[in-house]
Coordinates of N, CA, C and O in Angstrom, one line a residue:
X9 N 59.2 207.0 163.2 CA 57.9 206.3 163.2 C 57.9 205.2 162.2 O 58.4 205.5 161.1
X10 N 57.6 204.3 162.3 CA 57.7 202.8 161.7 C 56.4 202.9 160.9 O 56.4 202.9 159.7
X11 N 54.7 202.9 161.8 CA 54.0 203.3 160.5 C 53.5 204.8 160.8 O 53.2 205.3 161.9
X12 N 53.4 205.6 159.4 CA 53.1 206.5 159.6 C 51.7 207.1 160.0 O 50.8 206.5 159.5
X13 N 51.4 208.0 160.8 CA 50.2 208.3 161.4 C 49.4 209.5 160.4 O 50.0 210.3 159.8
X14 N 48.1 209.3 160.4 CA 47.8 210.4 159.8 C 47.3 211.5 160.5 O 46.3 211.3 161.3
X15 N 47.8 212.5 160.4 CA 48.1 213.8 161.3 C 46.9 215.0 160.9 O 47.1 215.5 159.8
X16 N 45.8 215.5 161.5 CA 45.0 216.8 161.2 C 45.8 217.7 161.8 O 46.0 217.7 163.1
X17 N 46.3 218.7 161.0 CA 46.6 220.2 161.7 C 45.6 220.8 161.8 O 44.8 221.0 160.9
X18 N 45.3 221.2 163.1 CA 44.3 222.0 163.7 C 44.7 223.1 164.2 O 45.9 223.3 164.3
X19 N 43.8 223.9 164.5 CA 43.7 225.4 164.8 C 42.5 226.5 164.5 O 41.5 226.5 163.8
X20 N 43.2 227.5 165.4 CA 42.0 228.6 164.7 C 42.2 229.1 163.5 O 43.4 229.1 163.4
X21 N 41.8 229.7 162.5 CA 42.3 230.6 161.3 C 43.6 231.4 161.3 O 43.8 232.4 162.0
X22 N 44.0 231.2 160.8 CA 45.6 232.1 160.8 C 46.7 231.4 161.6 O 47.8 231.9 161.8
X23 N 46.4 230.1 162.2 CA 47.8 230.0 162.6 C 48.4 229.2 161.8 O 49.2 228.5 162.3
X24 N 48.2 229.1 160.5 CA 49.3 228.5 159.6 C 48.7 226.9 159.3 O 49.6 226.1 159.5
X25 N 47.9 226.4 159.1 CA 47.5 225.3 158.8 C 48.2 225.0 157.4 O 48.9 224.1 157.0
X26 N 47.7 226.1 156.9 CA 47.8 225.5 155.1 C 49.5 225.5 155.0 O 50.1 224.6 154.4
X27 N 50.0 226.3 155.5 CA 51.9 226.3 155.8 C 52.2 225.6 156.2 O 53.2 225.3 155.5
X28 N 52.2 224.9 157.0 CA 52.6 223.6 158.0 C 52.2 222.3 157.7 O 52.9 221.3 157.9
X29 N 51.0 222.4 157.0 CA 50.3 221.2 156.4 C 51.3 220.7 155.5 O 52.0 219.7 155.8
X30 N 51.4 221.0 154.7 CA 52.4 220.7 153.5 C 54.0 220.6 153.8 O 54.6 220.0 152.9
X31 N 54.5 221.1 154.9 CA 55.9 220.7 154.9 C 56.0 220.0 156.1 O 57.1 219.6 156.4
X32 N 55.3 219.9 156.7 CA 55.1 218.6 157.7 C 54.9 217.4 156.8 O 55.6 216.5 157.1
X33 N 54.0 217.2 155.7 CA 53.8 216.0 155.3 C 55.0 215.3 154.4 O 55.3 214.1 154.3
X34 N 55.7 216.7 153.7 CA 57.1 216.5 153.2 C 58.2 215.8 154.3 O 58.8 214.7 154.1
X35 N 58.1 216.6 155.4 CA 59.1 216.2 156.4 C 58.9 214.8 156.4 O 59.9 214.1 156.3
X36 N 57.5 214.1 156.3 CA 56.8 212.6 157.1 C 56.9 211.9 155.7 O 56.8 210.7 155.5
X37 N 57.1 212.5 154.9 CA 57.0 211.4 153.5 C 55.9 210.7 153.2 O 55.9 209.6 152.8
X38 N 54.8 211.6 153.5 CA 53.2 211.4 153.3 C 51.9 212.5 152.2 O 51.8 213.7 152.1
X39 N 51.5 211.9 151.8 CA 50.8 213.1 151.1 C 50.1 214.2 152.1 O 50.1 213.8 153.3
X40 N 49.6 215.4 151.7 CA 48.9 216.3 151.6 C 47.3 216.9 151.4 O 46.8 217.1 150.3
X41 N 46.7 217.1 152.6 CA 44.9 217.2 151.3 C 44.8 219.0 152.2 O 45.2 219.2 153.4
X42 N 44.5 219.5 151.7 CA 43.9 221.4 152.4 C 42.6 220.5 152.5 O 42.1 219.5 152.0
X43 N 42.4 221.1 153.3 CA 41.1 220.7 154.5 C 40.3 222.1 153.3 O 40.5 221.8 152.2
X44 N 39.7 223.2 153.5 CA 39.3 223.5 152.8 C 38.6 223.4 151.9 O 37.5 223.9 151.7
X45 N 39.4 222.4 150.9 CA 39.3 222.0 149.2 C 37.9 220.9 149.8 O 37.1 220.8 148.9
X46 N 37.5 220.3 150.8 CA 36.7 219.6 151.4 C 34.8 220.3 151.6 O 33.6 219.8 151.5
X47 N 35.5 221.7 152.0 CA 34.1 222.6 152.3 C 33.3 222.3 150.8 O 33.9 222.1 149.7
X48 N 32.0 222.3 150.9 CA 30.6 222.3 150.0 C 31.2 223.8 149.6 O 32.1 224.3 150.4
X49 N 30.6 224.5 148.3 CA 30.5 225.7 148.0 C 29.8 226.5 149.1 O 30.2 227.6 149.6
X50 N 28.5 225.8 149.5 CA 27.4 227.0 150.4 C 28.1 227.3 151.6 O 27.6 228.3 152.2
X51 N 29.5 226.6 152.3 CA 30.7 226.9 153.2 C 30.8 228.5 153.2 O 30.3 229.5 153.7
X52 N 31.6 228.0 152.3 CA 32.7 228.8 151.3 C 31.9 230.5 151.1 O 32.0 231.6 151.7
X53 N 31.2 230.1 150.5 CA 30.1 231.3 150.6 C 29.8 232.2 151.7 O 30.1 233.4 152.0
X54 N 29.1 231.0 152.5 CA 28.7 232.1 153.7 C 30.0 232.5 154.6 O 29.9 233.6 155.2
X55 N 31.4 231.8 154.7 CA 32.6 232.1 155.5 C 32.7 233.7 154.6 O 32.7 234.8 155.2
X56 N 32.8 233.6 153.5 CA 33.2 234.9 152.4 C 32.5 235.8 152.9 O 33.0 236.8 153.2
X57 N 31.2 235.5 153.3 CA 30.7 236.7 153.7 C 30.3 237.1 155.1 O 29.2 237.6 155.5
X58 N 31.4 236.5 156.0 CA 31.7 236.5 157.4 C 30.5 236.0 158.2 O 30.2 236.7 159.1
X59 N 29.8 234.9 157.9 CA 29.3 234.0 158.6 C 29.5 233.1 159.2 O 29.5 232.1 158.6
X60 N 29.7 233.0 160.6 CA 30.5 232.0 160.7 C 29.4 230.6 160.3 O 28.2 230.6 159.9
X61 N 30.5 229.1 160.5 CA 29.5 228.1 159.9 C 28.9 227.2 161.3 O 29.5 227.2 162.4
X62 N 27.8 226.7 161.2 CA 26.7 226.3 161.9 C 27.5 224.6 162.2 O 28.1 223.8 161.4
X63 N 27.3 224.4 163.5 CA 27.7 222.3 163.6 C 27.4 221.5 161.9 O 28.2 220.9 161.2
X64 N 25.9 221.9 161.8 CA 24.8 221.8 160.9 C 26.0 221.8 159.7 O 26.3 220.7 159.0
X65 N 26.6 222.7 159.4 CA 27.0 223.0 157.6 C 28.5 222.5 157.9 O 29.2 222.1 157.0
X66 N 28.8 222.5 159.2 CA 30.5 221.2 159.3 C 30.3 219.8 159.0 O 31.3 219.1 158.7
X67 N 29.3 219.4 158.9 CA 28.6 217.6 159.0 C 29.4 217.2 157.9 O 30.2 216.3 157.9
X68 N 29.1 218.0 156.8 CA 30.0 217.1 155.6 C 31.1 217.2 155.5 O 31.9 216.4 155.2
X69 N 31.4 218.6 155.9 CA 32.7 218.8 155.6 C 33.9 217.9 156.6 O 34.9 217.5 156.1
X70 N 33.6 217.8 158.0 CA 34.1 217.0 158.9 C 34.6 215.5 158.0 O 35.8 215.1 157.7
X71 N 32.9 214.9 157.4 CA 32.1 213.7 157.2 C 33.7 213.1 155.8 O 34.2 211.9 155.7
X72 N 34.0 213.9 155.2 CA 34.8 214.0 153.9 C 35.9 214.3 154.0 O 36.8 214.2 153.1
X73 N 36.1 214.8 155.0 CA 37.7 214.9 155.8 C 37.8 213.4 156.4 O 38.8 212.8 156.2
X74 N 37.1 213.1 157.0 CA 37.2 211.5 157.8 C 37.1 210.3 156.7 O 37.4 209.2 157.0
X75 N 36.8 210.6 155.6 CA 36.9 209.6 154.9 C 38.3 209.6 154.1 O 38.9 208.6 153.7
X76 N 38.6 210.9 153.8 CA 40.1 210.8 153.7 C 41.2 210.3 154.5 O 42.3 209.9 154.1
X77 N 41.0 210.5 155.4 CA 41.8 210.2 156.9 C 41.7 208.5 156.9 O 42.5 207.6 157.0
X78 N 40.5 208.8 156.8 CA 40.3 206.4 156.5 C 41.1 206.1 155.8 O 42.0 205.4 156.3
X79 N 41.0 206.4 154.6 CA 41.4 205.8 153.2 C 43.1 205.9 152.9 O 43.6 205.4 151.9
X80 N 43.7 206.6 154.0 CA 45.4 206.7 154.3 C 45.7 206.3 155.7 O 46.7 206.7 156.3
X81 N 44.8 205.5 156.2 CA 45.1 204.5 157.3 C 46.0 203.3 157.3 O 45.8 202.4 156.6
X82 N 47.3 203.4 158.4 CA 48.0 202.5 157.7 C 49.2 203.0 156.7 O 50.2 202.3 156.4
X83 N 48.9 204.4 156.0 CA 50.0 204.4 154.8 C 50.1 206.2 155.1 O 50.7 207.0 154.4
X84 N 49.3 206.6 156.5 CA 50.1 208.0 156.5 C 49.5 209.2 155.7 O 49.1 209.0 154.6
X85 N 49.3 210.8 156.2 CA 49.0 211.9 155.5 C 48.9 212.9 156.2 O 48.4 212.6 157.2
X86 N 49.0 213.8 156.2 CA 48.6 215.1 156.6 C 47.3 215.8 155.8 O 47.1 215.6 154.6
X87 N 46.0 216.7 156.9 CA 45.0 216.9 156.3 C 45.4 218.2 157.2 O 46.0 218.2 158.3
X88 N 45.0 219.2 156.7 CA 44.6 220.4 157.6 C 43.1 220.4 157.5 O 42.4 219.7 156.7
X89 N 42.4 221.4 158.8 CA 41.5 220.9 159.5 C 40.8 221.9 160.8 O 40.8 221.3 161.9
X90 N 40.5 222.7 160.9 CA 40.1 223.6 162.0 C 39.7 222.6 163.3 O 40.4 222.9 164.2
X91 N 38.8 221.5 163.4 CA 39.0 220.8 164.7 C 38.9 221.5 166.0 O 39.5 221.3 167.0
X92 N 37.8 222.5 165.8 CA 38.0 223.7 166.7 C 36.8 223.0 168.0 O 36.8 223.5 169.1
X93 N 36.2 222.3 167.7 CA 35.5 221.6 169.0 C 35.9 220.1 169.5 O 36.6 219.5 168.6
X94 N 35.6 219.5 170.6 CA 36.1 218.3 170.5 C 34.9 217.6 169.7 O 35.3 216.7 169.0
X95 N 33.5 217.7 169.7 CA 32.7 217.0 168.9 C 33.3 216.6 167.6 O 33.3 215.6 166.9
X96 N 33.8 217.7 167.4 CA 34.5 217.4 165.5 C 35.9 217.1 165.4 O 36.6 216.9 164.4
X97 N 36.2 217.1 166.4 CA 37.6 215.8 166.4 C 36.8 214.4 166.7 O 36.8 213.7 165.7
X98 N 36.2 213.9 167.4 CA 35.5 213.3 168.0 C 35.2 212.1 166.4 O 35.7 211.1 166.0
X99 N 34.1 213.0 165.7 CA 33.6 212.7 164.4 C 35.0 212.7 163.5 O 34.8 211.9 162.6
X100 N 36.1 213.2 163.4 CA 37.1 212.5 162.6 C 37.2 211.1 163.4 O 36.8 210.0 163.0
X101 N 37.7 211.3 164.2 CA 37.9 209.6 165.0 C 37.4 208.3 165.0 O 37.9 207.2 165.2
X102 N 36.0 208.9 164.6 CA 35.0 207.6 164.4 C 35.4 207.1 163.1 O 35.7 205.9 163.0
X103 N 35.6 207.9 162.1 CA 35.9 207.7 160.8 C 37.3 206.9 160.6 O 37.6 205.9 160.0
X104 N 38.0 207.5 161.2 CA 39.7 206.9 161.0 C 40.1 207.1 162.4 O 40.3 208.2 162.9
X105 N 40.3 206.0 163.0 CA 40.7 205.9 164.8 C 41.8 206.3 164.9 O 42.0 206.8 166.0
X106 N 42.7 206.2 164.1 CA 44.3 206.6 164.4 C 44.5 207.8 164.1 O 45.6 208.1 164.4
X107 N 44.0 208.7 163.8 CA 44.3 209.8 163.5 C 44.6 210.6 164.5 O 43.7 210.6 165.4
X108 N 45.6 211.4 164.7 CA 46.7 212.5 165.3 C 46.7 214.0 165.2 O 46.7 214.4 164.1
X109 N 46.7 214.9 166.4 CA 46.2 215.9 166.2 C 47.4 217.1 166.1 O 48.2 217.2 167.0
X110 N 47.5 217.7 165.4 CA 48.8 218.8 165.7 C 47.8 219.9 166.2 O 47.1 220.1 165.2
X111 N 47.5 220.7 167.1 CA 47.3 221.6 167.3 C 48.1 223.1 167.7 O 48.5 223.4 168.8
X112 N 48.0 224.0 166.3 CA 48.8 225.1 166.3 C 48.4 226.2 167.1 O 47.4 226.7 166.8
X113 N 49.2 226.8 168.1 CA 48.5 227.6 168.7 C 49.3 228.5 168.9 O 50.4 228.4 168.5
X114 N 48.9 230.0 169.6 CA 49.6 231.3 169.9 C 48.8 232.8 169.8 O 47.7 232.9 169.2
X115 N 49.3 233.5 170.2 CA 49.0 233.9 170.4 C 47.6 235.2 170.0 O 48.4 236.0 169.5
X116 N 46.8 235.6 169.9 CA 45.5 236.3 169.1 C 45.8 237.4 168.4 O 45.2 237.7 167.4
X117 N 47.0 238.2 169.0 CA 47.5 239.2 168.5 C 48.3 238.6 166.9 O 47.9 238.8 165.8
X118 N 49.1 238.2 167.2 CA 50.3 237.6 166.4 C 49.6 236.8 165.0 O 49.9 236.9 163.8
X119 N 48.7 236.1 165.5 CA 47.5 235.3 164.6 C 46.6 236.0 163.7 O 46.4 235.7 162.5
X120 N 46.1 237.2 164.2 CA 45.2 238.5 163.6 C 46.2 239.1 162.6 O 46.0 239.5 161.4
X121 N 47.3 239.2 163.3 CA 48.8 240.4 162.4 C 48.8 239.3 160.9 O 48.6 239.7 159.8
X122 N 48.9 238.1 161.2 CA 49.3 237.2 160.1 C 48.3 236.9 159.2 O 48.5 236.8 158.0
X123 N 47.0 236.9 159.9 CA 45.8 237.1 159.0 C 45.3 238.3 158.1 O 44.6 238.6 157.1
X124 N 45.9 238.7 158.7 CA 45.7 240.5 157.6 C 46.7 240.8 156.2 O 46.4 241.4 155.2
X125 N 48.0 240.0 156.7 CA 48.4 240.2 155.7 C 48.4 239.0 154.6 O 49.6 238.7 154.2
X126 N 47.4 238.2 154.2 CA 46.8 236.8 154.3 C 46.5 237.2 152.7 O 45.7 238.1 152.7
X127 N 46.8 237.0 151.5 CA 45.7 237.2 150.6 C 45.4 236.2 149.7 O 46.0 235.2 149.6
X128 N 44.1 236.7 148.9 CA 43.5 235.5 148.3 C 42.6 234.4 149.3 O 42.1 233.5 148.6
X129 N 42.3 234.3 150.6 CA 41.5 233.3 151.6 C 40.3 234.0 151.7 O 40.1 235.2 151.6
X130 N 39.2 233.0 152.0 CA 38.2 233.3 151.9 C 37.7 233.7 153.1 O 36.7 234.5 153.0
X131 N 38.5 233.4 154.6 CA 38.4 233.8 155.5 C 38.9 235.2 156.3 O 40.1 235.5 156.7
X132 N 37.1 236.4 156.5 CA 38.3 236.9 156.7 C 38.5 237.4 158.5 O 37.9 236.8 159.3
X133 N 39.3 238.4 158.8 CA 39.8 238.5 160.0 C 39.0 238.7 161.4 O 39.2 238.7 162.6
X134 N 38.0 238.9 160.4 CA 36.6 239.6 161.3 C 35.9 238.6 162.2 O 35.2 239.0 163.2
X135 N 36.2 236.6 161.5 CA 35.5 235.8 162.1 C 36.6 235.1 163.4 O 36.1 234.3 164.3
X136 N 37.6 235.3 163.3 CA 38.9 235.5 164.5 C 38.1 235.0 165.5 O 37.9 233.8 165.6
X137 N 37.6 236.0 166.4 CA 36.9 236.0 167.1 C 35.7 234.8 167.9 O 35.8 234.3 169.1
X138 N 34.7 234.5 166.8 CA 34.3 233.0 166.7 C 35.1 232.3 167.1 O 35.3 232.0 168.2
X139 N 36.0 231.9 166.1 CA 36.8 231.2 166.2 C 37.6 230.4 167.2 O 38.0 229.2 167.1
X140 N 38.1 231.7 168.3 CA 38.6 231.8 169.5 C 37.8 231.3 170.3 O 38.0 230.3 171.0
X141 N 36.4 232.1 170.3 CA 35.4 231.4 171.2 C 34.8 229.4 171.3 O 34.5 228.5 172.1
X142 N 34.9 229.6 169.9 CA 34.4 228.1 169.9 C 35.6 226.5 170.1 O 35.5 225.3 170.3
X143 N 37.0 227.5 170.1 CA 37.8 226.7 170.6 C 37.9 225.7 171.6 O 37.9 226.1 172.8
X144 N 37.9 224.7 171.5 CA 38.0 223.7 172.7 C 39.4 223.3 172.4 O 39.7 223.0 171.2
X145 N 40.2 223.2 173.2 CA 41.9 222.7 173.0 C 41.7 221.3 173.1 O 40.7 220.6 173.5
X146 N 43.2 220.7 172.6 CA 43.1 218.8 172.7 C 43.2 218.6 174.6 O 43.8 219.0 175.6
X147 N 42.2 217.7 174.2 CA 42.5 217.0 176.0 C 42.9 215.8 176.3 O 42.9 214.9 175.5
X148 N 43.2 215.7 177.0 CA 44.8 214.6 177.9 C 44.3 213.2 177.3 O 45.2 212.4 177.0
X149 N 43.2 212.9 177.2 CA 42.6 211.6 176.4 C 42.8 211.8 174.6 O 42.8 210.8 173.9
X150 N 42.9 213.0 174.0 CA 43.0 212.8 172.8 C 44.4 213.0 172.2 O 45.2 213.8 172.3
X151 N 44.3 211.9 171.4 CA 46.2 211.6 170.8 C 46.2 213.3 170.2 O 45.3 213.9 169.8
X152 N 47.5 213.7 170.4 CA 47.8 214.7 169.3 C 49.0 215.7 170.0 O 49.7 215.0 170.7
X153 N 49.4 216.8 170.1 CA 50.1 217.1 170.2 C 50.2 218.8 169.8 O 50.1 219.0 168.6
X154 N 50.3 220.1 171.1 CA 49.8 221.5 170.6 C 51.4 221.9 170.3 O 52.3 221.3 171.0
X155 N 51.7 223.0 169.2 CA 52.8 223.1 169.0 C 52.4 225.1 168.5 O 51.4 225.7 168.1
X156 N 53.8 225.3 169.0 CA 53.1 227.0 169.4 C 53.8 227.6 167.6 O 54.7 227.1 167.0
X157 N 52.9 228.8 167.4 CA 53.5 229.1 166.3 C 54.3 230.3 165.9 O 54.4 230.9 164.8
X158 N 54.9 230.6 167.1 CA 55.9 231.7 167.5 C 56.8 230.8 166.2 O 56.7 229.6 166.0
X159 N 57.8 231.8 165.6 CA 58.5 231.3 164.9 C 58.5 231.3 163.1 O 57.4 231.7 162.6
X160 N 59.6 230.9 162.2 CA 59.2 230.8 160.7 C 58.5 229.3 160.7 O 58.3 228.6 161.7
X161 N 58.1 229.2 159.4 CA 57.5 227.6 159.1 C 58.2 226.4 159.4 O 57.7 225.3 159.8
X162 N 59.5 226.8 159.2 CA 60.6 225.5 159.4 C 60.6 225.5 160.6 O 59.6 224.8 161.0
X163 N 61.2 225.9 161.4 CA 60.9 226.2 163.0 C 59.7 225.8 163.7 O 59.9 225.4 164.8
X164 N 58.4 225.8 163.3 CA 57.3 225.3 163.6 C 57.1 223.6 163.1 O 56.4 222.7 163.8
X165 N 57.7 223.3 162.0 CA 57.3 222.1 161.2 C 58.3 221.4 161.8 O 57.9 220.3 162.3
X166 N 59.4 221.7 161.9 CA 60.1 220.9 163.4 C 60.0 220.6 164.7 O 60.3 219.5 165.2
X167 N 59.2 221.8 165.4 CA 58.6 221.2 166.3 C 57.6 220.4 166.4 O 57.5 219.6 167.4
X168 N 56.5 220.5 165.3 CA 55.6 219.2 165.5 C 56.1 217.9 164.9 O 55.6 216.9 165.2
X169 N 57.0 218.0 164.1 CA 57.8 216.5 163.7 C 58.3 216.0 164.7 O 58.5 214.8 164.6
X170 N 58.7 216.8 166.1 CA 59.8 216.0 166.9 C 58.9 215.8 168.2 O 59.1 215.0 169.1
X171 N 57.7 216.7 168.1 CA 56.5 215.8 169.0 C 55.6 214.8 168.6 O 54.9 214.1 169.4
X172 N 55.6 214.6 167.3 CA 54.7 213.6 166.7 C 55.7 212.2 166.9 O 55.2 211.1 166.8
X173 N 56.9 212.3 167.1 CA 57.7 211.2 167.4 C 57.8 210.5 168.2 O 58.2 209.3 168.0
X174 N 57.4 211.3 169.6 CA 56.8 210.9 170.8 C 55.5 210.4 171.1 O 55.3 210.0 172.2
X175 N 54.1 210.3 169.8 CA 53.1 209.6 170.0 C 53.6 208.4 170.1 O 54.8 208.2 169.7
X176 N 52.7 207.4 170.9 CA 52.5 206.0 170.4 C 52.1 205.8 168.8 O 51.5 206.7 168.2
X177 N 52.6 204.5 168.3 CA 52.1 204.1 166.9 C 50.4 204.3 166.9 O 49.6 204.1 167.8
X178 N 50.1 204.6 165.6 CA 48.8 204.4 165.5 C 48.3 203.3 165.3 O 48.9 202.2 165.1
X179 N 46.9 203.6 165.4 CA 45.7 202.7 166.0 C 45.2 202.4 164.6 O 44.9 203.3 163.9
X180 N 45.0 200.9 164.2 CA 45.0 200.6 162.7 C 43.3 200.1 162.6 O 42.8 199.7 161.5

């Protein structure tokens, strides 16, 4: 890739964002942000105590993810990023047009197993579920690219490096 693209890892909970995030951006020679570190406290809070969060309480957190995504336009990053509707991919896009989607996916079983043995996250396995439901997958109009996460991290972080190769350049 000539310029680099800035990439959101997406997915539901547990398929490895915060793992992939970081050695994908290593692979790309781009910084790093945990999507997360982005959530308001009152997020954070109600996820802890298995609530899921409302369109309503994503607004900023989306809103502050897209402005990071802006501000490495042109010079490349990886953000992890749930992206779990197309509305809120949609609202990254407005913010930073070139932005690129990895979407990690596999299976519910496999995803649950990996979430359990998860510690220290605020998320816990119980909101799975949600999650799955509110899923909307990338569609044939939106740049990005689903990459399954059968496999170790390296193995995964390879495969979306050698499909992100195949985007067109980004949109500046």
């Amino acid at each position: 890739m000539n310029t680099p693209h800035v990439v959101v890892v997406m997915g539901v909970a547990g398929t490895g964002k915060t793992t992939i995030g970081p050695l994908l951006a290593a692979r790309l020679g781009v910084p790093y942000a945990e999507g997360d570190d982005f959530h308001p406290q009152a997020n954070i809070a109600k996820m802890s105590a298995g609530t899921p969060l409302t369109d309503g309480d994503r607004r900023p957190w989306l809103d502050a993810i897209g402005e990071w995504a802006h501000g490495r336009a042109g010079l490349g990053g990886v953000v992890s990023c749930s992206a779990l509707k197309r509305s809120y991919r949609d609202r990254l896009r407005a913010a930073a047009p070139g932005v690129v989607f990895v979407h990690l996916t596999g299976d519910r079983a496999l995803i649950e197993d990996r979430m359990s043995h998860r510690e220290g996250h605020f998320m816990p396995t119980a909101l799975l579920d949600s999650q799955f439901a509110t899923l909307q997958p990338l569609e044939s109009d939106e740049a990005g690219v689903g990459v399954d996460v059968l496999g170790g991290p390296e193995e995964i972080t390879e495969r979306a490096a050698n499909a992100l190769e195949d985007l067109p350049e980004p949109v500046q």
